């Protein structure tokens, strides 16, 4: 998982830098806005089924094909409905034709999210397959973007490139997992059984995504596309770092679940402690250099046009550090079956984040958005630590 995330993050970072440079601030802002919209829609498609699939695949490997076929088929049905809604919204919205097309093209990623099966390999702890996906896809995106995206006039090419880049790995994975499409023969009783367990986990993910992406959308209501582009650089960089810990949390979830299921609280606490030690190590190795050299990094990567992103980036590093402290404990609580407590925390943090964004962005723009992020993560960490101490012990 570490190799997968490091390799994938490296290619994604290079791609991010390349697009920011060749598209320019305005076009990059449009692309960031469209992809954020699709990111929100995808949250209503997963419904926690991926995490549920990780957990159940780890318990019973013999039912892997059944889980993959049912979950992917159900998510594909939702993707079709959401895509139709995006097309309808794009046709009636009063925007430029180019922006309408951009929205529809970006919505193709909904089908990628539906067909993705990395979660099955995480449940099996076959992380080399996850590595193949996380490394090959961004590499292919980078190569195709370099060949076909050379300026703002090529903005509409990238969503198609991003979609096509996923198709080979999706086809290989579905064949390996013996996927059988069941769109017309789906057993909704089984889906209901899955959802009864996954919906709480989905709600946690929904609120977490809400307050980790609402800032860009709210910023778009009050500021011009250029400031969205600046903030998107800071948000994307912070998000890439946090994504590393999220993937590691997903890798640790099956192991933590099995340890807690064996009623060995000592080993469970030890696993959580080691996860926390890893988070502290990453903070020391990555975050401190970013604070000191952030302006030089911006200049060397996306260029001097994006230097205004420096201040929100530094502020958001503090919030990212809080996330790194939070994840070992919140992942442990989910593994132990206390996801309802984590749901309450994410709901409270989402409410605080949105309220703070509405108040601060109007006055302070992207600086207000960065401060809102830190406030939400401070509440999240405080809440989770108190719950973990109550449920698991000191």
PDB file of N, CA and C in Angstrom, residues 141-228:
ATOM      1  N   UNK A 141      -2.545   8.420 -17.609  1.00  0.00           N
ATOM      2  CA  UNK A 141      -3.131   9.757 -17.687  1.00  0.00           C
ATOM      3  C   UNK A 141      -2.066  10.801 -18.006  1.00  0.00           C
ATOM      4  N   UNK A 142      -0.926  10.678 -17.352  1.00  0.00           N
ATOM      5  CA  UNK A 142       0.164  11.634 -17.554  1.00  0.00           C
ATOM      6  C   UNK A 142       0.669  11.588 -18.988  1.00  0.00           C
ATOM      7  N   UNK A 143       0.881  10.387 -19.505  1.00  0.00           N
ATOM      8  CA  UNK A 143       1.391  10.242 -20.869  1.00  0.00           C
ATOM      9  C   UNK A 143       0.406  10.821 -21.883  1.00  0.00           C
ATOM     10  N   UNK A 144      -0.868  10.468 -21.746  1.00  0.00           N
ATOM     11  CA  UNK A 144      -1.877  10.953 -22.688  1.00  0.00           C
ATOM     12  C   UNK A 144      -2.080  12.462 -22.572  1.00  0.00           C
ATOM     13  N   UNK A 145      -2.015  12.992 -21.343  1.00  0.00           N
ATOM     14  CA  UNK A 145      -2.159  14.433 -21.166  1.00  0.00           C
ATOM     15  C   UNK A 145      -1.003  15.171 -21.826  1.00  0.00           C
ATOM     16  N   UNK A 146       0.194  14.623 -21.693  1.00  0.00           N
ATOM     17  CA  UNK A 146       1.358  15.258 -22.300  1.00  0.00           C
ATOM     18  C   UNK A 146       1.245  15.257 -23.832  1.00  0.00           C
ATOM     19  N   UNK A 147       0.670  14.195 -24.379  1.00  0.00           N
ATOM     20  CA  UNK A 147       0.558  14.089 -25.828  1.00  0.00           C
ATOM     21  C   UNK A 147      -0.544  14.961 -26.415  1.00  0.00           C
ATOM     22  N   UNK A 148      -1.650  15.135 -25.662  1.00  0.00           N
ATOM     23  CA  UNK A 148      -2.832  15.761 -26.248  1.00  0.00           C
ATOM     24  C   UNK A 148      -3.280  17.067 -25.591  1.00  0.00           C
ATOM     25  N   UNK A 149      -2.768  17.394 -24.390  1.00  0.00           N
ATOM     26  CA  UNK A 149      -3.174  18.632 -23.717  1.00  0.00           C
ATOM     27  C   UNK A 149      -1.979  19.571 -23.684  1.00  0.00           C
ATOM     28  N   UNK A 150      -2.038  20.619 -24.494  1.00  0.00           N
ATOM     29  CA  UNK A 150      -0.907  21.530 -24.617  1.00  0.00           C
ATOM     30  C   UNK A 150      -1.264  22.978 -24.297  1.00  0.00           C
ATOM     31  N   UNK A 151      -2.523  23.268 -24.013  1.00  0.00           N
ATOM     32  CA  UNK A 151      -2.911  24.636 -23.700  1.00  0.00           C
ATOM     33  C   UNK A 151      -4.361  24.710 -23.255  1.00  0.00           C
ATOM     34  N   UNK A 152      -4.850  25.909 -22.868  1.00  0.00           N
ATOM     35  CA  UNK A 152      -6.237  26.064 -22.413  1.00  0.00           C
ATOM     36  C   UNK A 152      -7.257  25.587 -23.440  1.00  0.00           C
ATOM     37  N   UNK A 153      -6.919  25.663 -24.707  1.00  0.00           N
ATOM     38  CA  UNK A 153      -7.842  25.231 -25.759  1.00  0.00           C
ATOM     39  C   UNK A 153      -8.072  23.720 -25.730  1.00  0.00           C
ATOM     40  N   UNK A 154      -7.235  22.977 -25.020  1.00  0.00           N
ATOM     41  CA  UNK A 154      -7.375  21.518 -24.916  1.00  0.00           C
ATOM     42  C   UNK A 154      -8.070  21.083 -23.631  1.00  0.00           C
ATOM     43  N   UNK A 155      -8.726  22.028 -22.969  1.00  0.00           N
ATOM     44  CA  UNK A 155      -9.364  21.729 -21.679  1.00  0.00           C
ATOM     45  C   UNK A 155     -10.318  20.544 -21.779  1.00  0.00           C
ATOM     46  N   UNK A 156     -11.118  20.477 -22.833  1.00  0.00           N
ATOM     47  CA  UNK A 156     -12.134  19.432 -22.951  1.00  0.00           C
ATOM     48  C   UNK A 156     -11.552  18.052 -23.231  1.00  0.00           C
ATOM     49  N   UNK A 157     -10.279  17.986 -23.557  1.00  0.00           N
ATOM     50  CA  UNK A 157      -9.667  16.688 -23.852  1.00  0.00           C
ATOM     51  C   UNK A 157      -9.360  15.904 -22.578  1.00  0.00           C
ATOM     52  N   UNK A 158      -9.041  16.611 -21.474  1.00  0.00           N
ATOM     53  CA  UNK A 158      -8.546  15.876 -20.311  1.00  0.00           C
ATOM     54  C   UNK A 158      -9.585  14.986 -19.649  1.00  0.00           C
ATOM     55  N   UNK A 159     -10.855  15.417 -19.456  1.00  0.00           N
ATOM     56  CA  UNK A 159     -11.819  14.482 -18.861  1.00  0.00           C
ATOM     57  C   UNK A 159     -11.940  13.172 -19.641  1.00  0.00           C
ATOM     58  N   UNK A 160     -11.864  13.255 -20.970  1.00  0.00           N
ATOM     59  CA  UNK A 160     -11.921  12.030 -21.779  1.00  0.00           C
ATOM     60  C   UNK A 160     -10.676  11.184 -21.580  1.00  0.00           C
ATOM     61  N   UNK A 161      -9.516  11.850 -21.501  1.00  0.00           N
ATOM     62  CA  UNK A 161      -8.256  11.141 -21.244  1.00  0.00           C
ATOM     63  C   UNK A 161      -8.317  10.433 -19.892  1.00  0.00           C
ATOM     64  N   UNK A 162      -8.821  11.126 -18.894  1.00  0.00           N
ATOM     65  CA  UNK A 162      -8.917  10.547 -17.552  1.00  0.00           C
ATOM     66  C   UNK A 162      -9.818   9.317 -17.547  1.00  0.00           C
ATOM     67  N   UNK A 163     -10.929   9.381 -18.257  1.00  0.00           N
ATOM     68  CA  UNK A 163     -11.870   8.264 -18.328  1.00  0.00           C
ATOM     69  C   UNK A 163     -11.255   7.061 -19.034  1.00  0.00           C
ATOM     70  N   UNK A 164     -10.668   7.301 -20.190  1.00  0.00           N
ATOM     71  CA  UNK A 164     -10.084   6.215 -20.994  1.00  0.00           C
ATOM     72  C   UNK A 164      -8.940   5.525 -20.252  1.00  0.00           C
ATOM     73  N   UNK A 165      -8.198   6.278 -19.458  1.00  0.00           N
ATOM     74  CA  UNK A 165      -7.039   5.719 -18.754  1.00  0.00           C
ATOM     75  C   UNK A 165      -7.427   4.637 -17.761  1.00  0.00           C
ATOM     76  N   UNK A 166      -8.640   4.678 -17.257  1.00  0.00           N
ATOM     77  CA  UNK A 166      -9.083   3.692 -16.274  1.00  0.00           C
ATOM     78  C   UNK A 166      -9.577   2.399 -16.909  1.00  0.00           C
ATOM     79  N   UNK A 167      -9.975   2.438 -18.176  1.00  0.00           N
ATOM     80  CA  UNK A 167     -10.658   1.292 -18.780  1.00  0.00           C
ATOM     81  C   UNK A 167      -9.831   0.003 -18.806  1.00  0.00           C
ATOM     82  N   UNK A 168      -8.527   0.035 -19.149  1.00  0.00           N
ATOM     83  CA  UNK A 168      -7.777  -1.241 -19.175  1.00  0.00           C
ATOM     84  C   UNK A 168      -7.725  -1.936 -17.825  1.00  0.00           C
ATOM     85  N   UNK A 169      -7.418  -1.195 -16.750  1.00  0.00           N
ATOM     86  CA  UNK A 169      -7.288  -1.817 -15.438  1.00  0.00           C
ATOM     87  C   UNK A 169      -8.648  -2.302 -14.938  1.00  0.00           C
ATOM     88  N   UNK A 170      -9.713  -1.570 -15.274  1.00  0.00           N
ATOM     89  CA  UNK A 170     -11.054  -1.996 -14.888  1.00  0.00           C
ATOM     90  C   UNK A 170     -11.396  -3.326 -15.548  1.00  0.00           C
ATOM     91  N   UNK A 171     -11.102  -3.447 -16.835  1.00  0.00           N
ATOM     92  CA  UNK A 171     -11.413  -4.685 -17.566  1.00  0.00           C
ATOM     93  C   UNK A 171     -10.653  -5.878 -16.996  1.00  0.00           C
ATOM     94  N   UNK A 172      -9.373  -5.691 -16.699  1.00  0.00           N
ATOM     95  CA  UNK A 172      -8.554  -6.775 -16.149  1.00  0.00           C
ATOM     96  C   UNK A 172      -9.057  -7.189 -14.770  1.00  0.00           C
ATOM     97  N   UNK A 173      -9.348  -6.210 -13.918  1.00  0.00           N
ATOM     98  CA  UNK A 173      -9.788  -6.516 -12.547  1.00  0.00           C
ATOM     99  C   UNK A 173     -11.123  -7.243 -12.538  1.00  0.00           C
ATOM    100  N   UNK A 174     -12.070  -6.781 -13.349  1.00  0.00           N
ATOM    101  CA  UNK A 174     -13.390  -7.411 -13.363  1.00  0.00           C
ATOM    102  C   UNK A 174     -13.299  -8.855 -13.855  1.00  0.00           C
ATOM    103  N   UNK A 175     -12.444  -9.101 -14.818  1.00  0.00           N
ATOM    104  CA  UNK A 175     -12.259 -10.470 -15.305  1.00  0.00           C
ATOM    105  C   UNK A 175     -11.598 -11.336 -14.234  1.00  0.00           C
ATOM    106  N   UNK A 176     -10.605 -10.798 -13.548  1.00  0.00           N
ATOM    107  CA  UNK A 176      -9.900 -11.538 -12.500  1.00  0.00           C
ATOM    108  C   UNK A 176     -10.857 -11.916 -11.364  1.00  0.00           C
ATOM    109  N   UNK A 177     -11.754 -11.016 -11.032  1.00  0.00           N
ATOM    110  CA  UNK A 177     -12.680 -11.229  -9.915  1.00  0.00           C
ATOM    111  C   UNK A 177     -13.950 -11.969 -10.331  1.00  0.00           C
ATOM    112  N   UNK A 178     -14.010 -12.390 -11.586  1.00  0.00           N
ATOM    113  CA  UNK A 178     -15.150 -13.141 -12.128  1.00  0.00           C
ATOM    114  C   UNK A 178     -16.461 -12.381 -11.956  1.00  0.00           C
ATOM    115  N   UNK A 179     -16.411 -11.121 -12.375  1.00  0.00           N
ATOM    116  CA  UNK A 179     -17.588 -10.259 -12.290  1.00  0.00           C
ATOM    117  C   UNK A 179     -18.669 -10.720 -13.261  1.00  0.00           C
ATOM    118  N   UNK A 180     -19.913 -10.789 -12.769  1.00  0.00           N
ATOM    119  CA  UNK A 180     -21.067 -11.145 -13.586  1.00  0.00           C
ATOM    120  C   UNK A 180     -22.095 -10.015 -13.480  1.00  0.00           C
ATOM    121  N   UNK A 181     -22.312  -9.265 -14.563  1.00  0.00           N
ATOM    122  CA  UNK A 181     -23.269  -8.149 -14.502  1.00  0.00           C
ATOM    123  C   UNK A 181     -24.674  -8.635 -14.151  1.00  0.00           C
ATOM    124  N   UNK A 182     -25.308  -7.926 -13.209  1.00  0.00           N
ATOM    125  CA  UNK A 182     -26.638  -8.337 -12.735  1.00  0.00           C
ATOM    126  C   UNK A 182     -27.600  -7.158 -12.711  1.00  0.00           C
ATOM    127  N   UNK A 183     -27.452  -6.256 -13.667  1.00  0.00           N
ATOM    128  CA  UNK A 183     -28.310  -5.065 -13.661  1.00  0.00           C
ATOM    129  C   UNK A 183     -29.785  -5.445 -13.761  1.00  0.00           C
ATOM    130  N   UNK A 184     -30.106  -6.461 -14.536  1.00  0.00           N
ATOM    131  CA  UNK A 184     -31.511  -6.849 -14.723  1.00  0.00           C
ATOM    132  C   UNK A 184     -31.914  -8.034 -13.842  1.00  0.00           C
ATOM    133  N   UNK A 185     -30.978  -8.634 -13.143  1.00  0.00           N
ATOM    134  CA  UNK A 185     -31.287  -9.800 -12.302  1.00  0.00           C
ATOM    135  C   UNK A 185     -30.791  -9.603 -10.865  1.00  0.00           C
ATOM    136  N   UNK A 186     -30.610  -8.362 -10.478  1.00  0.00           N
ATOM    137  CA  UNK A 186     -30.035  -8.081  -9.160  1.00  0.00           C
ATOM    138  C   UNK A 186     -30.986  -8.485  -8.044  1.00  0.00           C
ATOM    139  N   UNK A 187     -30.456  -9.141  -7.035  1.00  0.00           N
ATOM    140  CA  UNK A 187     -31.223  -9.534  -5.855  1.00  0.00           C
ATOM    141  C   UNK A 187     -31.213  -8.371  -4.864  1.00  0.00           C
ATOM    142  N   UNK A 188     -32.296  -7.607  -4.841  1.00  0.00           N
ATOM    143  CA  UNK A 188     -32.345  -6.404  -4.016  1.00  0.00           C
ATOM    144  C   UNK A 188     -32.457  -6.734  -2.521  1.00  0.00           C
ATOM    145  N   UNK A 189     -32.836  -7.950  -2.189  1.00  0.00           N
ATOM    146  CA  UNK A 189     -32.826  -8.343  -0.781  1.00  0.00           C
ATOM    147  C   UNK A 189     -31.402  -8.383  -0.245  1.00  0.00           C
ATOM    148  N   UNK A 190     -30.490  -8.900  -1.072  1.00  0.00           N
ATOM    149  CA  UNK A 190     -29.079  -8.913  -0.658  1.00  0.00           C
ATOM    150  C   UNK A 190     -28.525  -7.497  -0.597  1.00  0.00           C
ATOM    151  N   UNK A 191     -28.905  -6.667  -1.569  1.00  0.00           N
ATOM    152  CA  UNK A 191     -28.442  -5.278  -1.553  1.00  0.00           C
ATOM    153  C   UNK A 191     -28.938  -4.567  -0.302  1.00  0.00           C
ATOM    154  N   UNK A 192     -30.173  -4.825   0.063  1.00  0.00           N
ATOM    155  CA  UNK A 192     -30.715  -4.223   1.281  1.00  0.00           C
ATOM    156  C   UNK A 192     -29.929  -4.685   2.500  1.00  0.00           C
ATOM    157  N   UNK A 193     -29.548  -5.961   2.526  1.00  0.00           N
ATOM    158  CA  UNK A 193     -28.744  -6.495   3.626  1.00  0.00           C
ATOM    159  C   UNK A 193     -27.386  -5.793   3.675  1.00  0.00           C
ATOM    160  N   UNK A 194     -26.765  -5.615   2.507  1.00  0.00           N
ATOM    161  CA  UNK A 194     -25.487  -4.904   2.456  1.00  0.00           C
ATOM    162  C   UNK A 194     -25.640  -3.472   2.991  1.00  0.00           C
ATOM    163  N   UNK A 195     -26.695  -2.807   2.505  1.00  0.00           N
ATOM    164  CA  UNK A 195     -26.887  -1.398   2.854  1.00  0.00           C
ATOM    165  C   UNK A 195     -27.185  -1.204   4.334  1.00  0.00           C
ATOM    166  N   UNK A 196     -27.834  -2.180   4.949  1.00  0.00           N
ATOM    167  CA  UNK A 196     -28.148  -2.055   6.371  1.00  0.00           C
ATOM    168  C   UNK A 196     -26.891  -1.933   7.217  1.00  0.00           C
ATOM    169  N   UNK A 197     -25.781  -2.485   6.705  1.00  0.00           N
ATOM    170  CA  UNK A 197     -24.511  -2.387   7.417  1.00  0.00           C
ATOM    171  C   UNK A 197     -23.649  -1.237   6.900  1.00  0.00           C
ATOM    172  N   UNK A 198     -23.800  -0.928   5.606  1.00  0.00           N
ATOM    173  CA  UNK A 198     -22.877   0.037   4.991  1.00  0.00           C
ATOM    174  C   UNK A 198     -23.334   1.479   5.067  1.00  0.00           C
ATOM    175  N   UNK A 199     -24.627   1.697   5.317  1.00  0.00           N
ATOM    176  CA  UNK A 199     -25.155   3.053   5.210  1.00  0.00           C
ATOM    177  C   UNK A 199     -24.540   3.990   6.246  1.00  0.00           C
ATOM    178  N   UNK A 200     -24.220   3.480   7.420  1.00  0.00           N
ATOM    179  CA  UNK A 200     -23.601   4.329   8.443  1.00  0.00           C
ATOM    180  C   UNK A 200     -22.195   4.721   8.013  1.00  0.00           C
ATOM    181  N   UNK A 201     -21.456   3.763   7.477  1.00  0.00           N
ATOM    182  CA  UNK A 201     -20.108   4.056   6.978  1.00  0.00           C
ATOM    183  C   UNK A 201     -20.192   5.043   5.816  1.00  0.00           C
ATOM    184  N   UNK A 202     -21.210   4.874   4.971  1.00  0.00           N
ATOM    185  CA  UNK A 202     -21.402   5.807   3.860  1.00  0.00           C
ATOM    186  C   UNK A 202     -21.663   7.220   4.362  1.00  0.00           C
ATOM    187  N   UNK A 203     -22.486   7.322   5.389  1.00  0.00           N
ATOM    188  CA  UNK A 203     -22.796   8.645   5.936  1.00  0.00           C
ATOM    189  C   UNK A 203     -21.529   9.320   6.474  1.00  0.00           C
ATOM    190  N   UNK A 204     -20.653   8.528   7.091  1.00  0.00           N
ATOM    191  CA  UNK A 204     -19.376   9.083   7.569  1.00  0.00           C
ATOM    192  C   UNK A 204     -18.585   9.642   6.391  1.00  0.00           C
ATOM    193  N   UNK A 205     -18.486   8.849   5.325  1.00  0.00           N
ATOM    194  CA  UNK A 205     -17.746   9.283   4.140  1.00  0.00           C
ATOM    195  C   UNK A 205     -18.396  10.498   3.507  1.00  0.00           C
ATOM    196  N   UNK A 206     -19.722  10.525   3.480  1.00  0.00           N
ATOM    197  CA  UNK A 206     -20.452  11.640   2.876  1.00  0.00           C
ATOM    198  C   UNK A 206     -20.156  12.952   3.579  1.00  0.00           C
ATOM    199  N   UNK A 207     -20.271  12.954   4.897  1.00  0.00           N
ATOM    200  CA  UNK A 207     -20.023  14.194   5.646  1.00  0.00           C
ATOM    201  C   UNK A 207     -18.550  14.586   5.590  1.00  0.00           C
ATOM    202  N   UNK A 208     -17.664  13.577   5.581  1.00  0.00           N
ATOM    203  CA  UNK A 208     -16.233  13.888   5.467  1.00  0.00           C
ATOM    204  C   UNK A 208     -15.930  14.544   4.122  1.00  0.00           C
ATOM    205  N   UNK A 209     -16.509  14.012   3.041  1.00  0.00           N
ATOM    206  CA  UNK A 209     -16.319  14.600   1.722  1.00  0.00           C
ATOM    207  C   UNK A 209     -16.973  15.975   1.638  1.00  0.00           C
ATOM    208  N   UNK A 210     -18.086  16.127   2.333  1.00  0.00           N
ATOM    209  CA  UNK A 210     -18.803  17.397   2.313  1.00  0.00           C
ATOM    210  C   UNK A 210     -17.939  18.526   2.841  1.00  0.00           C
ATOM    211  N   UNK A 211     -17.318  18.288   4.013  1.00  0.00           N
ATOM    212  CA  UNK A 211     -16.540  19.395   4.557  1.00  0.00           C
ATOM    213  C   UNK A 211     -15.095  19.388   4.072  1.00  0.00           C
ATOM    214  N   UNK A 212     -14.756  18.472   3.156  1.00  0.00           N
ATOM    215  CA  UNK A 212     -13.438  18.526   2.518  1.00  0.00           C
ATOM    216  C   UNK A 212     -13.532  18.952   1.057  1.00  0.00           C
ATOM    217  N   UNK A 213     -14.692  19.421   0.636  1.00  0.00           N
ATOM    218  CA  UNK A 213     -14.840  19.911  -0.724  1.00  0.00           C
ATOM    219  C   UNK A 213     -15.784  21.080  -0.852  1.00  0.00           C
ATOM    220  N   UNK A 214     -16.529  21.347   0.233  1.00  0.00           N
ATOM    221  CA  UNK A 214     -17.494  22.445   0.190  1.00  0.00           C
ATOM    222  C   UNK A 214     -16.806  23.789   0.007  1.00  0.00           C
ATOM    223  N   UNK A 215     -15.569  23.911   0.491  1.00  0.00           N
ATOM    224  CA  UNK A 215     -14.878  25.193   0.396  1.00  0.00           C
ATOM    225  C   UNK A 215     -14.720  25.654  -1.051  1.00  0.00           C
ATOM    226  N   UNK A 216     -14.355  24.733  -1.963  1.00  0.00           N
ATOM    227  CA  UNK A 216     -14.200  25.101  -3.370  1.00  0.00           C
ATOM    228  C   UNK A 216     -15.519  25.559  -3.980  1.00  0.00           C
ATOM    229  N   UNK A 217     -16.602  24.853  -3.650  1.00  0.00           N
ATOM    230  CA  UNK A 217     -17.893  25.214  -4.205  1.00  0.00           C
ATOM    231  C   UNK A 217     -18.370  26.555  -3.664  1.00  0.00           C
ATOM    232  N   UNK A 218     -18.230  26.773  -2.356  1.00  0.00           N
ATOM    233  CA  UNK A 218     -18.654  28.041  -1.761  1.00  0.00           C
ATOM    234  C   UNK A 218     -17.776  29.185  -2.244  1.00  0.00           C
ATOM    235  N   UNK A 219     -16.475  28.903  -2.384  1.00  0.00           N
ATOM    236  CA  UNK A 219     -15.560  29.920  -2.907  1.00  0.00           C
ATOM    237  C   UNK A 219     -15.986  30.352  -4.309  1.00  0.00           C
ATOM    238  N   UNK A 220     -16.508  29.407  -5.090  1.00  0.00           N
ATOM    239  CA  UNK A 220     -16.969  29.737  -6.434  1.00  0.00           C
ATOM    240  C   UNK A 220     -18.165  30.657  -6.453  1.00  0.00           C
ATOM    241  N   UNK A 221     -18.908  30.727  -5.342  1.00  0.00           N
ATOM    242  CA  UNK A 221     -20.072  31.609  -5.271  1.00  0.00           C
ATOM    243  C   UNK A 221     -19.680  33.067  -5.073  1.00  0.00           C
ATOM    244  N   UNK A 222     -18.514  33.294  -4.462  1.00  0.00           N
ATOM    245  CA  UNK A 222     -18.142  34.654  -4.074  1.00  0.00           C
ATOM    246  C   UNK A 222     -16.907  35.189  -4.788  1.00  0.00           C
ATOM    247  N   UNK A 223     -16.104  34.312  -5.368  1.00  0.00           N
ATOM    248  CA  UNK A 223     -14.843  34.763  -5.954  1.00  0.00           C
ATOM    249  C   UNK A 223     -14.730  34.342  -7.412  1.00  0.00           C
ATOM    250  N   UNK A 224     -13.796  34.950  -8.127  1.00  0.00           N
ATOM    251  CA  UNK A 224     -13.594  34.672  -9.542  1.00  0.00           C
ATOM    252  C   UNK A 224     -12.861  33.351  -9.730  1.00  0.00           C
ATOM    253  N   UNK A 225     -12.831  32.896 -10.994  1.00  0.00           N
ATOM    254  CA  UNK A 225     -12.219  31.604 -11.318  1.00  0.00           C
ATOM    255  C   UNK A 225     -10.739  31.570 -10.957  1.00  0.00           C
ATOM    256  N   UNK A 226     -10.043  32.737 -11.054  1.00  0.00           N
ATOM    257  CA  UNK A 226      -8.624  32.764 -10.732  1.00  0.00           C
ATOM    258  C   UNK A 226      -8.368  32.358  -9.288  1.00  0.00           C
ATOM    259  N   UNK A 227      -9.187  32.872  -8.350  1.00  0.00           N
ATOM    260  CA  UNK A 227      -8.979  32.513  -6.946  1.00  0.00           C
ATOM    261  C   UNK A 227      -9.337  31.061  -6.676  1.00  0.00           C
ATOM    262  N   UNK A 228     -10.301  30.538  -7.408  1.00  0.00           N
ATOM    263  CA  UNK A 228     -10.602  29.108  -7.300  1.00  0.00           C
ATOM    264  C   UNK A 228      -9.391  28.299  -7.742  1.00  0.00           C
TER     265      UNK A 228
END
